[in-house]
Amino acid sequence: MKSFVIIGLGRFGTAIASELSALGHEVLAVDVDEERVQQVADHVTHAVTGDGRNIEVLRALGVRNFDCVVVAMGSDVGNSALITLNLKELGVKEVICKAQSHVHSRVLEKIGADRVVFPEYEMGAKLAQGLSSSNVLNFIELSEDYGILELSAPQSWQGKSLRELDVRNRHHVNVIAIRKNGELNVAPSPDLPLESGDQVVALGRYEDINLLHEVK
């Protein structure tokens, strides 16, 4: 079990706080809006009304004792930057921030954010990947350059093993798992033949995994 502080209880912050708590982690949810705090109180370990821009409030909450703090309020660059500065000054181990733009992201990274996320962009990219091809089942963005794509095994791959297909050299991606009959086989044998209904999980650069859509 890990411990998290979520600062900002809009839709994004509330979703993260509730899901982390459901997964069994300790979650402290913080917002200046008492109504938002009350709405999430039954779904997290602790919920507190407080202003994350005030370093003394953060100190009193003991944020430095948590494994990670998520700054989920991204609509105001100044506020999220000030909160991030306060958290790093207090010695928080890991600070993850929500950003609205690449400029906002650069500001947060400059002042010490360990990771910056773009929820709307990432969700949009994932949806676009799914809409672009009927055989794409899932898409995960790992970084600006790399992602993981899960797709139904193309017909031309069926009956052949990964060794025969030579996916790494031909398509410049790595097959990291194969899902057969609903069961995920991680790091599959290169001699495992693909069958109709199998799903392939591939990791690679976006430009390479996107080309897998064209394999018939």
mmCIF file with all atom_site columns, C-alpha atoms in Angstrom:
data_model
loop_
_atom_site.group_PDB
_atom_site.id
_atom_site.type_symbol
_atom_site.label_atom_id
_atom_site.label_alt_id
_atom_site.label_comp_id
_atom_site.label_asym_id
_atom_site.label_entity_id
_atom_site.label_seq_id
_atom_site.pdbx_PDB_ins_code
_atom_site.Cartn_x
_atom_site.Cartn_y
_atom_site.Cartn_z
_atom_site.occupancy
_atom_site.B_iso_or_equiv
_atom_site.pdbx_formal_charge
_atom_site.auth_seq_id
_atom_site.auth_comp_id
_atom_site.auth_asym_id
_atom_site.auth_atom_id
_atom_site.pdbx_PDB_model_num
ATOM 1   C CA . MET A 1 1   ? 0.000   0.000   0.000   1.00 0.00 ? 1   MET A CA 1
ATOM 2   C CA . LYS A 1 2   ? 1.219   3.482   -0.884  1.00 0.00 ? 2   LYS A CA 1
ATOM 3   C CA . SER A 1 3   ? 0.114   6.847   0.458   1.00 0.00 ? 3   SER A CA 1
ATOM 4   C CA . PHE A 1 4   ? -1.088  9.751   -1.684  1.00 0.00 ? 4   PHE A CA 1
ATOM 5   C CA . VAL A 1 5   ? -2.216  13.338  -1.288  1.00 0.00 ? 5   VAL A CA 1
ATOM 6   C CA . ILE A 1 6   ? -4.556  14.688  -3.963  1.00 0.00 ? 6   ILE A CA 1
ATOM 7   C CA . ILE A 1 7   ? -4.767  18.487  -4.060  1.00 0.00 ? 7   ILE A CA 1
ATOM 8   C CA . GLY A 1 8   ? -7.711  19.793  -6.070  1.00 0.00 ? 8   GLY A CA 1
ATOM 9   C CA . LEU A 1 9   ? -10.977 17.866  -6.236  1.00 0.00 ? 9   LEU A CA 1
ATOM 10  C CA . GLY A 1 10  ? -12.365 18.683  -9.631  1.00 0.00 ? 10  GLY A CA 1
ATOM 11  C CA . ARG A 1 11  ? -13.396 15.791  -11.868 1.00 0.00 ? 11  ARG A CA 1
ATOM 12  C CA . PHE A 1 12  ? -9.768  14.751  -12.465 1.00 0.00 ? 12  PHE A CA 1
ATOM 13  C CA . GLY A 1 13  ? -8.693  14.936  -8.828  1.00 0.00 ? 13  GLY A CA 1
ATOM 14  C CA . THR A 1 14  ? -11.838 13.238  -7.547  1.00 0.00 ? 14  THR A CA 1
ATOM 15  C CA . ALA A 1 15  ? -11.444 10.383  -10.023 1.00 0.00 ? 15  ALA A CA 1
ATOM 16  C CA . ILE A 1 16  ? -7.810  9.799   -9.022  1.00 0.00 ? 16  ILE A CA 1
ATOM 17  C CA . ALA A 1 17  ? -8.548  9.997   -5.296  1.00 0.00 ? 17  ALA A CA 1
ATOM 18  C CA . SER A 1 18  ? -11.501 7.600   -5.488  1.00 0.00 ? 18  SER A CA 1
ATOM 19  C CA . GLU A 1 19  ? -9.711  5.078   -7.704  1.00 0.00 ? 19  GLU A CA 1
ATOM 20  C CA . LEU A 1 20  ? -6.520  5.024   -5.624  1.00 0.00 ? 20  LEU A CA 1
ATOM 21  C CA . SER A 1 21  ? -8.576  4.494   -2.501  1.00 0.00 ? 21  SER A CA 1
ATOM 22  C CA . ALA A 1 22  ? -10.559 1.688   -4.175  1.00 0.00 ? 22  ALA A CA 1
ATOM 23  C CA . LEU A 1 23  ? -7.229  0.041   -5.035  1.00 0.00 ? 23  LEU A CA 1
ATOM 24  C CA . GLY A 1 24  ? -6.374  -0.077  -1.343  1.00 0.00 ? 24  GLY A CA 1
ATOM 25  C CA . HIS A 1 25  ? -4.059  2.904   -0.975  1.00 0.00 ? 25  HIS A CA 1
ATOM 26  C CA . GLU A 1 26  ? -4.105  5.572   1.725   1.00 0.00 ? 26  GLU A CA 1
ATOM 27  C CA . VAL A 1 27  ? -5.495  8.781   0.227   1.00 0.00 ? 27  VAL A CA 1
ATOM 28  C CA . LEU A 1 28  ? -5.687  12.273  1.695   1.00 0.00 ? 28  LEU A CA 1
ATOM 29  C CA . ALA A 1 29  ? -7.910  14.518  -0.440  1.00 0.00 ? 29  ALA A CA 1
ATOM 30  C CA . VAL A 1 30  ? -7.540  18.298  -0.121  1.00 0.00 ? 30  VAL A CA 1
ATOM 31  C CA . ASP A 1 31  ? -9.514  21.206  -1.608  1.00 0.00 ? 31  ASP A CA 1
ATOM 32  C CA . VAL A 1 32  ? -10.460 24.755  -0.641  1.00 0.00 ? 32  VAL A CA 1
ATOM 33  C CA . ASP A 1 33  ? -14.106 23.985  -1.496  1.00 0.00 ? 33  ASP A CA 1
ATOM 34  C CA . GLU A 1 34  ? -15.774 22.324  1.495   1.00 0.00 ? 34  GLU A CA 1
ATOM 35  C CA . GLU A 1 35  ? -18.605 20.956  -0.650  1.00 0.00 ? 35  GLU A CA 1
ATOM 36  C CA . ARG A 1 36  ? -16.156 19.091  -2.892  1.00 0.00 ? 36  ARG A CA 1
ATOM 37  C CA . VAL A 1 37  ? -14.382 17.720  0.165   1.00 0.00 ? 37  VAL A CA 1
ATOM 38  C CA . GLN A 1 38  ? -17.656 16.406  1.581   1.00 0.00 ? 38  GLN A CA 1
ATOM 39  C CA . GLN A 1 39  ? -18.550 14.747  -1.722  1.00 0.00 ? 39  GLN A CA 1
ATOM 40  C CA . VAL A 1 40  ? -15.379 12.663  -1.740  1.00 0.00 ? 40  VAL A CA 1
ATOM 41  C CA . ALA A 1 41  ? -15.056 12.122  2.026   1.00 0.00 ? 41  ALA A CA 1
ATOM 42  C CA . ASP A 1 42  ? -16.768 8.711   2.024   1.00 0.00 ? 42  ASP A CA 1
ATOM 43  C CA . HIS A 1 43  ? -14.541 7.408   -0.746  1.00 0.00 ? 43  HIS A CA 1
ATOM 44  C CA . VAL A 1 44  ? -11.049 8.205   0.605   1.00 0.00 ? 44  VAL A CA 1
ATOM 45  C CA . THR A 1 45  ? -9.067  7.687   3.808   1.00 0.00 ? 45  THR A CA 1
ATOM 46  C CA . HIS A 1 46  ? -9.102  11.357  4.827   1.00 0.00 ? 46  HIS A CA 1
ATOM 47  C CA . ALA A 1 47  ? -10.636 14.478  3.272   1.00 0.00 ? 47  ALA A CA 1
ATOM 48  C CA . VAL A 1 48  ? -9.626  17.960  4.417   1.00 0.00 ? 48  VAL A CA 1
ATOM 49  C CA . THR A 1 49  ? -10.639 21.504  3.536   1.00 0.00 ? 49  THR A CA 1
ATOM 50  C CA . GLY A 1 50  ? -7.458  23.496  3.042   1.00 0.00 ? 50  GLY A CA 1
ATOM 51  C CA . ASP A 1 51  ? -5.530  25.804  0.720   1.00 0.00 ? 51  ASP A CA 1
ATOM 52  C CA . GLY A 1 52  ? -2.572  24.070  -0.895  1.00 0.00 ? 52  GLY A CA 1
ATOM 53  C CA . ARG A 1 53  ? -1.085  27.442  -1.799  1.00 0.00 ? 53  ARG A CA 1
ATOM 54  C CA . ASN A 1 54  ? -0.358  27.974  1.898   1.00 0.00 ? 54  ASN A CA 1
ATOM 55  C CA . ILE A 1 55  ? 2.838   26.176  2.813   1.00 0.00 ? 55  ILE A CA 1
ATOM 56  C CA . GLU A 1 56  ? 1.874   26.084  6.486   1.00 0.00 ? 56  GLU A CA 1
ATOM 57  C CA . VAL A 1 57  ? -1.312  24.194  5.627   1.00 0.00 ? 57  VAL A CA 1
ATOM 58  C CA . LEU A 1 58  ? 0.726   21.637  3.704   1.00 0.00 ? 58  LEU A CA 1
ATOM 59  C CA . ARG A 1 59  ? 3.214   21.377  6.549   1.00 0.00 ? 59  ARG A CA 1
ATOM 60  C CA . ALA A 1 60  ? 0.419   20.798  9.054   1.00 0.00 ? 60  ALA A CA 1
ATOM 61  C CA . LEU A 1 61  ? -1.017  18.042  6.854   1.00 0.00 ? 61  LEU A CA 1
ATOM 62  C CA . GLY A 1 62  ? 2.358   16.287  6.908   1.00 0.00 ? 62  GLY A CA 1
ATOM 63  C CA . VAL A 1 63  ? 2.583   16.009  3.129   1.00 0.00 ? 63  VAL A CA 1
ATOM 64  C CA . ARG A 1 64  ? 6.290   15.152  3.234   1.00 0.00 ? 64  ARG A CA 1
ATOM 65  C CA . ASN A 1 65  ? 5.388   11.854  4.901   1.00 0.00 ? 65  ASN A CA 1
ATOM 66  C CA . PHE A 1 66  ? 3.357   10.668  1.894   1.00 0.00 ? 66  PHE A CA 1
ATOM 67  C CA . ASP A 1 67  ? 4.793   8.702   -1.022  1.00 0.00 ? 67  ASP A CA 1
ATOM 68  C CA . CYS A 1 68  ? 3.331   10.973  -3.685  1.00 0.00 ? 68  CYS A CA 1
ATOM 69  C CA . VAL A 1 69  ? 1.364   14.203  -4.047  1.00 0.00 ? 69  VAL A CA 1
ATOM 70  C CA . VAL A 1 70  ? -0.806  14.877  -7.090  1.00 0.00 ? 70  VAL A CA 1
ATOM 71  C CA . VAL A 1 71  ? -1.526  18.524  -7.905  1.00 0.00 ? 71  VAL A CA 1
ATOM 72  C CA . ALA A 1 72  ? -4.785  18.009  -9.781  1.00 0.00 ? 72  ALA A CA 1
ATOM 73  C CA . MET A 1 73  ? -5.753  21.648  -10.244 1.00 0.00 ? 73  MET A CA 1
ATOM 74  C CA . GLY A 1 74  ? -4.379  22.632  -13.639 1.00 0.00 ? 74  GLY A CA 1
ATOM 75  C CA . SER A 1 75  ? -6.586  25.521  -14.765 1.00 0.00 ? 75  SER A CA 1
ATOM 76  C CA . ASP A 1 76  ? -4.444  28.203  -13.082 1.00 0.00 ? 76  ASP A CA 1
ATOM 77  C CA . VAL A 1 77  ? -0.718  28.143  -13.871 1.00 0.00 ? 77  VAL A CA 1
ATOM 78  C CA . GLY A 1 78  ? 0.169   30.389  -10.944 1.00 0.00 ? 78  GLY A CA 1
ATOM 79  C CA . ASN A 1 79  ? -1.687  28.315  -8.359  1.00 0.00 ? 79  ASN A CA 1
ATOM 80  C CA . SER A 1 80  ? -0.351  24.946  -9.499  1.00 0.00 ? 80  SER A CA 1
ATOM 81  C CA . ALA A 1 81  ? 3.177   26.385  -9.727  1.00 0.00 ? 81  ALA A CA 1
ATOM 82  C CA . LEU A 1 82  ? 2.998   27.818  -6.214  1.00 0.00 ? 82  LEU A CA 1
ATOM 83  C CA . ILE A 1 83  ? 1.686   24.553  -4.771  1.00 0.00 ? 83  ILE A CA 1
ATOM 84  C CA . THR A 1 84  ? 4.424   22.605  -6.558  1.00 0.00 ? 84  THR A CA 1
ATOM 85  C CA . LEU A 1 85  ? 7.087   24.943  -5.182  1.00 0.00 ? 85  LEU A CA 1
ATOM 86  C CA . ASN A 1 86  ? 5.687   24.542  -1.676  1.00 0.00 ? 86  ASN A CA 1
ATOM 87  C CA . LEU A 1 87  ? 5.665   20.764  -1.963  1.00 0.00 ? 87  LEU A CA 1
ATOM 88  C CA . LYS A 1 88  ? 9.256   20.555  -3.197  1.00 0.00 ? 88  LYS A CA 1
ATOM 89  C CA . GLU A 1 89  ? 10.372  22.976  -0.486  1.00 0.00 ? 89  GLU A CA 1
ATOM 90  C CA . LEU A 1 90  ? 8.803   20.676  2.106   1.00 0.00 ? 90  LEU A CA 1
ATOM 91  C CA . GLY A 1 91  ? 10.711  17.723  0.677   1.00 0.00 ? 91  GLY A CA 1
ATOM 92  C CA . VAL A 1 92  ? 7.880   15.705  -0.863  1.00 0.00 ? 92  VAL A CA 1
ATOM 93  C CA . LYS A 1 93  ? 9.320   12.595  -2.544  1.00 0.00 ? 93  LYS A CA 1
ATOM 94  C CA . GLU A 1 94  ? 7.267   12.674  -5.741  1.00 0.00 ? 94  GLU A CA 1
ATOM 95  C CA . VAL A 1 95  ? 5.091   15.455  -7.150  1.00 0.00 ? 95  VAL A CA 1
ATOM 96  C CA . ILE A 1 96  ? 2.821   14.805  -10.140 1.00 0.00 ? 96  ILE A CA 1
ATOM 97  C CA . CYS A 1 97  ? 1.058   17.793  -11.699 1.00 0.00 ? 97  CYS A CA 1
ATOM 98  C CA . LYS A 1 98  ? -1.782  18.312  -14.124 1.00 0.00 ? 98  LYS A CA 1
ATOM 99  C CA . ALA A 1 99  ? -1.084  20.818  -16.918 1.00 0.00 ? 99  ALA A CA 1
ATOM 100 C CA . GLN A 1 100 ? -3.244  22.495  -19.538 1.00 0.00 ? 100 GLN A CA 1
ATOM 101 C CA . SER A 1 101 ? -0.549  23.290  -22.090 1.00 0.00 ? 101 SER A CA 1
ATOM 102 C CA . HIS A 1 102 ? 3.060   22.566  -23.007 1.00 0.00 ? 102 HIS A CA 1
ATOM 103 C CA . VAL A 1 103 ? 4.058   25.999  -21.680 1.00 0.00 ? 103 VAL A CA 1
ATOM 104 C CA . HIS A 1 104 ? 2.387   25.163  -18.380 1.00 0.00 ? 104 HIS A CA 1
ATOM 105 C CA . SER A 1 105 ? 4.193   21.820  -18.392 1.00 0.00 ? 105 SER A CA 1
ATOM 106 C CA . ARG A 1 106 ? 7.599   23.440  -18.917 1.00 0.00 ? 106 ARG A CA 1
ATOM 107 C CA . VAL A 1 107 ? 6.962   25.832  -16.040 1.00 0.00 ? 107 VAL A CA 1
ATOM 108 C CA . LEU A 1 108 ? 6.077   22.979  -13.693 1.00 0.00 ? 108 LEU A CA 1
ATOM 109 C CA . GLU A 1 109 ? 9.072   20.911  -14.766 1.00 0.00 ? 109 GLU A CA 1
ATOM 110 C CA . LYS A 1 110 ? 11.412  23.883  -14.243 1.00 0.00 ? 110 LYS A CA 1
ATOM 111 C CA . ILE A 1 111 ? 10.269  24.316  -10.655 1.00 0.00 ? 111 ILE A CA 1
ATOM 112 C CA . GLY A 1 112 ? 10.681  20.645  -9.786  1.00 0.00 ? 112 GLY A CA 1
ATOM 113 C CA . ALA A 1 113 ? 7.601   18.628  -10.762 1.00 0.00 ? 113 ALA A CA 1
ATOM 114 C CA . ASP A 1 114 ? 8.648   14.988  -11.122 1.00 0.00 ? 114 ASP A CA 1
ATOM 115 C CA . ARG A 1 115 ? 5.981   14.281  -13.726 1.00 0.00 ? 115 ARG A CA 1
ATOM 116 C CA . VAL A 1 116 ? 3.459   16.363  -15.644 1.00 0.00 ? 116 VAL A CA 1
ATOM 117 C CA . VAL A 1 117 ? 0.305   14.890  -17.201 1.00 0.00 ? 117 VAL A CA 1
ATOM 118 C CA . PHE A 1 118 ? -2.197  16.145  -19.784 1.00 0.00 ? 118 PHE A CA 1
ATOM 119 C CA . PRO A 1 119 ? -5.386  14.175  -19.013 1.00 0.00 ? 119 PRO A CA 1
ATOM 120 C CA . GLU A 1 120 ? -7.440  15.586  -21.881 1.00 0.00 ? 120 GLU A CA 1
ATOM 121 C CA . TYR A 1 121 ? -4.642  15.148  -24.422 1.00 0.00 ? 121 TYR A CA 1
ATOM 122 C CA . GLU A 1 122 ? -3.795  11.630  -23.276 1.00 0.00 ? 122 GLU A CA 1
ATOM 123 C CA . MET A 1 123 ? -7.437  10.565  -23.343 1.00 0.00 ? 123 MET A CA 1
ATOM 124 C CA . GLY A 1 124 ? -7.866  12.154  -26.761 1.00 0.00 ? 124 GLY A CA 1
ATOM 125 C CA . ALA A 1 125 ? -4.803  10.341  -28.111 1.00 0.00 ? 125 ALA A CA 1
ATOM 126 C CA . LYS A 1 126 ? -6.071  7.048   -26.746 1.00 0.00 ? 126 LYS A CA 1
ATOM 127 C CA . LEU A 1 127 ? -9.520  7.567   -28.256 1.00 0.00 ? 127 LEU A CA 1
ATOM 128 C CA . ALA A 1 128 ? -8.041  8.587   -31.619 1.00 0.00 ? 128 ALA A CA 1
ATOM 129 C CA . GLN A 1 129 ? -5.944  5.427   -31.716 1.00 0.00 ? 129 GLN A CA 1
ATOM 130 C CA . GLY A 1 130 ? -9.014  3.333   -31.033 1.00 0.00 ? 130 GLY A CA 1
ATOM 131 C CA . LEU A 1 131 ? -11.137 5.112   -33.644 1.00 0.00 ? 131 LEU A CA 1
ATOM 132 C CA . SER A 1 132 ? -8.486  4.912   -36.344 1.00 0.00 ? 132 SER A CA 1
ATOM 133 C CA . SER A 1 133 ? -8.670  1.147   -36.714 1.00 0.00 ? 133 SER A CA 1
ATOM 134 C CA . SER A 1 134 ? -11.300 -1.423  -35.901 1.00 0.00 ? 134 SER A CA 1
ATOM 135 C CA . ASN A 1 135 ? -8.716  -3.954  -34.710 1.00 0.00 ? 135 ASN A CA 1
ATOM 136 C CA . VAL A 1 136 ? -7.164  -1.666  -32.065 1.00 0.00 ? 136 VAL A CA 1
ATOM 137 C CA . LEU A 1 137 ? -8.330  -2.704  -28.608 1.00 0.00 ? 137 LEU A CA 1
ATOM 138 C CA . ASN A 1 138 ? -6.290  -0.462  -26.327 1.00 0.00 ? 138 ASN A CA 1
ATOM 139 C CA . PHE A 1 139 ? -3.626  2.231   -26.398 1.00 0.00 ? 139 PHE A CA 1
ATOM 140 C CA . ILE A 1 140 ? -1.378  3.486   -23.581 1.00 0.00 ? 140 ILE A CA 1
ATOM 141 C CA . GLU A 1 141 ? 0.816   6.558   -23.873 1.00 0.00 ? 141 GLU A CA 1
ATOM 142 C CA . LEU A 1 142 ? 4.168   6.032   -22.143 1.00 0.00 ? 142 LEU A CA 1
ATOM 143 C CA . SER A 1 143 ? 5.979   9.210   -23.143 1.00 0.00 ? 143 SER A CA 1
ATOM 144 C CA . GLU A 1 144 ? 6.132   11.778  -25.921 1.00 0.00 ? 144 GLU A CA 1
ATOM 145 C CA . ASP A 1 145 ? 7.707   9.157   -28.199 1.00 0.00 ? 145 ASP A CA 1
ATOM 146 C CA . TYR A 1 146 ? 6.639   5.695   -27.025 1.00 0.00 ? 146 TYR A CA 1
ATOM 147 C CA . GLY A 1 147 ? 3.369   3.895   -26.463 1.00 0.00 ? 147 GLY A CA 1
ATOM 148 C CA . ILE A 1 148 ? 1.828   0.452   -26.048 1.00 0.00 ? 148 ILE A CA 1
ATOM 149 C CA . LEU A 1 149 ? -0.769  -0.790  -28.521 1.00 0.00 ? 149 LEU A CA 1
ATOM 150 C CA . GLU A 1 150 ? -3.034  -3.802  -28.105 1.00 0.00 ? 150 GLU A CA 1
ATOM 151 C CA . LEU A 1 151 ? -4.644  -5.060  -31.287 1.00 0.00 ? 151 LEU A CA 1
ATOM 152 C CA . SER A 1 152 ? -6.221  -8.182  -32.726 1.00 0.00 ? 152 SER A CA 1
ATOM 153 C CA . ALA A 1 153 ? -3.635  -10.357 -34.455 1.00 0.00 ? 153 ALA A CA 1
ATOM 154 C CA . PRO A 1 154 ? -3.699  -9.472  -38.172 1.00 0.00 ? 154 PRO A CA 1
ATOM 155 C CA . GLN A 1 155 ? -4.886  -12.291 -40.422 1.00 0.00 ? 155 GLN A CA 1
ATOM 156 C CA . SER A 1 156 ? -1.492  -12.544 -42.130 1.00 0.00 ? 156 SER A CA 1
ATOM 157 C CA . TRP A 1 157 ? 0.117   -13.225 -38.726 1.00 0.00 ? 157 TRP A CA 1
ATOM 158 C CA . GLN A 1 158 ? -2.185  -16.070 -37.794 1.00 0.00 ? 158 GLN A CA 1
ATOM 159 C CA . GLY A 1 159 ? -0.593  -19.520 -37.898 1.00 0.00 ? 159 GLY A CA 1
ATOM 160 C CA . LYS A 1 160 ? 2.904   -18.061 -37.611 1.00 0.00 ? 160 LYS A CA 1
ATOM 161 C CA . SER A 1 161 ? 5.213   -17.613 -34.637 1.00 0.00 ? 161 SER A CA 1
ATOM 162 C CA . LEU A 1 162 ? 6.845   -14.361 -33.560 1.00 0.00 ? 162 LEU A CA 1
ATOM 163 C CA . ARG A 1 163 ? 10.165  -15.769 -34.726 1.00 0.00 ? 163 ARG A CA 1
ATOM 164 C CA . GLU A 1 164 ? 8.759   -16.383 -38.214 1.00 0.00 ? 164 GLU A CA 1
ATOM 165 C CA . LEU A 1 165 ? 7.128   -12.968 -38.332 1.00 0.00 ? 165 LEU A CA 1
ATOM 166 C CA . ASP A 1 166 ? 10.353  -11.248 -37.180 1.00 0.00 ? 166 ASP A CA 1
ATOM 167 C CA . VAL A 1 167 ? 8.229   -8.370  -35.880 1.00 0.00 ? 167 VAL A CA 1
ATOM 168 C CA . ARG A 1 168 ? 11.104  -6.482  -34.285 1.00 0.00 ? 168 ARG A CA 1
ATOM 169 C CA . ASN A 1 169 ? 13.129  -6.207  -37.499 1.00 0.00 ? 169 ASN A CA 1
ATOM 170 C CA . ARG A 1 170 ? 10.234  -5.830  -39.911 1.00 0.00 ? 170 ARG A CA 1
ATOM 171 C CA . HIS A 1 171 ? 8.078   -3.428  -37.906 1.00 0.00 ? 171 HIS A CA 1
ATOM 172 C CA . HIS A 1 172 ? 10.556  -1.994  -35.342 1.00 0.00 ? 172 HIS A CA 1
ATOM 173 C CA . VAL A 1 173 ? 8.297   -2.815  -32.380 1.00 0.00 ? 173 VAL A CA 1
ATOM 174 C CA . ASN A 1 174 ? 8.544   -5.306  -29.527 1.00 0.00 ? 174 ASN A CA 1
ATOM 175 C CA . VAL A 1 175 ? 5.712   -7.743  -28.817 1.00 0.00 ? 175 VAL A CA 1
ATOM 176 C CA . ILE A 1 176 ? 5.663   -7.752  -25.020 1.00 0.00 ? 176 ILE A CA 1
ATOM 177 C CA . ALA A 1 177 ? 2.574   -9.909  -24.491 1.00 0.00 ? 177 ALA A CA 1
ATOM 178 C CA . ILE A 1 178 ? -0.040  -12.031 -26.232 1.00 0.00 ? 178 ILE A CA 1
ATOM 179 C CA . ARG A 1 179 ? -3.573  -12.442 -24.940 1.00 0.00 ? 179 ARG A CA 1
ATOM 180 C CA . LYS A 1 180 ? -5.045  -15.891 -25.660 1.00 0.00 ? 180 LYS A CA 1
ATOM 181 C CA . ASN A 1 181 ? -8.573  -16.793 -24.565 1.00 0.00 ? 181 ASN A CA 1
ATOM 182 C CA . GLY A 1 182 ? -8.584  -13.840 -22.212 1.00 0.00 ? 182 GLY A CA 1
ATOM 183 C CA . GLU A 1 183 ? -5.313  -14.808 -20.477 1.00 0.00 ? 183 GLU A CA 1
ATOM 184 C CA . LEU A 1 184 ? -2.302  -12.520 -20.825 1.00 0.00 ? 184 LEU A CA 1
ATOM 185 C CA . ASN A 1 185 ? 1.002   -14.232 -21.660 1.00 0.00 ? 185 ASN A CA 1
ATOM 186 C CA . VAL A 1 186 ? 3.752   -11.744 -20.799 1.00 0.00 ? 186 VAL A CA 1
ATOM 187 C CA . ALA A 1 187 ? 7.129   -12.110 -22.577 1.00 0.00 ? 187 ALA A CA 1
ATOM 188 C CA . PRO A 1 188 ? 5.779   -14.889 -24.827 1.00 0.00 ? 188 PRO A CA 1
ATOM 189 C CA . SER A 1 189 ? 8.031   -17.512 -26.398 1.00 0.00 ? 189 SER A CA 1
ATOM 190 C CA . PRO A 1 190 ? 9.180   -16.497 -29.909 1.00 0.00 ? 190 PRO A CA 1
ATOM 191 C CA . ASP A 1 191 ? 8.010   -19.919 -31.092 1.00 0.00 ? 191 ASP A CA 1
ATOM 192 C CA . LEU A 1 192 ? 4.437   -19.432 -29.843 1.00 0.00 ? 192 LEU A CA 1
ATOM 193 C CA . PRO A 1 193 ? 2.111   -19.454 -32.876 1.00 0.00 ? 193 PRO A CA 1
ATOM 194 C CA . LEU A 1 194 ? -0.572  -16.805 -33.201 1.00 0.00 ? 194 LEU A CA 1
ATOM 195 C CA . GLU A 1 195 ? -4.146  -17.908 -33.712 1.00 0.00 ? 195 GLU A CA 1
ATOM 196 C CA . SER A 1 196 ? -7.418  -16.306 -34.725 1.00 0.00 ? 196 SER A CA 1
ATOM 197 C CA . GLY A 1 197 ? -8.794  -14.354 -31.767 1.00 0.00 ? 197 GLY A CA 1
ATOM 198 C CA . ASP A 1 198 ? -5.374  -13.684 -30.222 1.00 0.00 ? 198 ASP A CA 1
ATOM 199 C CA . GLN A 1 199 ? -4.477  -10.149 -29.223 1.00 0.00 ? 199 GLN A CA 1
ATOM 200 C CA . VAL A 1 200 ? -0.988  -8.744  -29.554 1.00 0.00 ? 200 VAL A CA 1
ATOM 201 C CA . VAL A 1 201 ? 0.465   -6.163  -27.165 1.00 0.00 ? 201 VAL A CA 1
ATOM 202 C CA . ALA A 1 202 ? 3.272   -4.198  -28.846 1.00 0.00 ? 202 ALA A CA 1
ATOM 203 C CA . LEU A 1 203 ? 5.608   -1.499  -27.549 1.00 0.00 ? 203 LEU A CA 1
ATOM 204 C CA . GLY A 1 204 ? 7.370   1.012   -29.766 1.00 0.00 ? 204 GLY A CA 1
ATOM 205 C CA . ARG A 1 205 ? 7.610   4.508   -31.156 1.00 0.00 ? 205 ARG A CA 1
ATOM 206 C CA . TYR A 1 206 ? 4.298   6.008   -32.200 1.00 0.00 ? 206 TYR A CA 1
ATOM 207 C CA . GLU A 1 207 ? 5.265   6.172   -35.855 1.00 0.00 ? 207 GLU A CA 1
ATOM 208 C CA . ASP A 1 208 ? 6.068   2.431   -35.796 1.00 0.00 ? 208 ASP A CA 1
ATOM 209 C CA . ILE A 1 209 ? 3.133   1.087   -33.791 1.00 0.00 ? 209 ILE A CA 1
ATOM 210 C CA . ASN A 1 210 ? 0.751   3.229   -35.857 1.00 0.00 ? 210 ASN A CA 1
ATOM 211 C CA . LEU A 1 211 ? 1.890   1.348   -38.969 1.00 0.00 ? 211 LEU A CA 1
ATOM 212 C CA . LEU A 1 212 ? 0.637   -1.896  -37.424 1.00 0.00 ? 212 LEU A CA 1
ATOM 213 C CA . HIS A 1 213 ? -2.872  -0.660  -38.310 1.00 0.00 ? 213 HIS A CA 1
ATOM 214 C CA . GLU A 1 214 ? -1.994  -1.261  -41.951 1.00 0.00 ? 214 GLU A CA 1
ATOM 215 C CA . VAL A 1 215 ? -0.987  -4.910  -41.497 1.00 0.00 ? 215 VAL A CA 1
ATOM 216 C CA . LYS A 1 216 ? -3.761  -7.141  -42.844 1.00 0.00 ? 216 LYS A CA 1
#
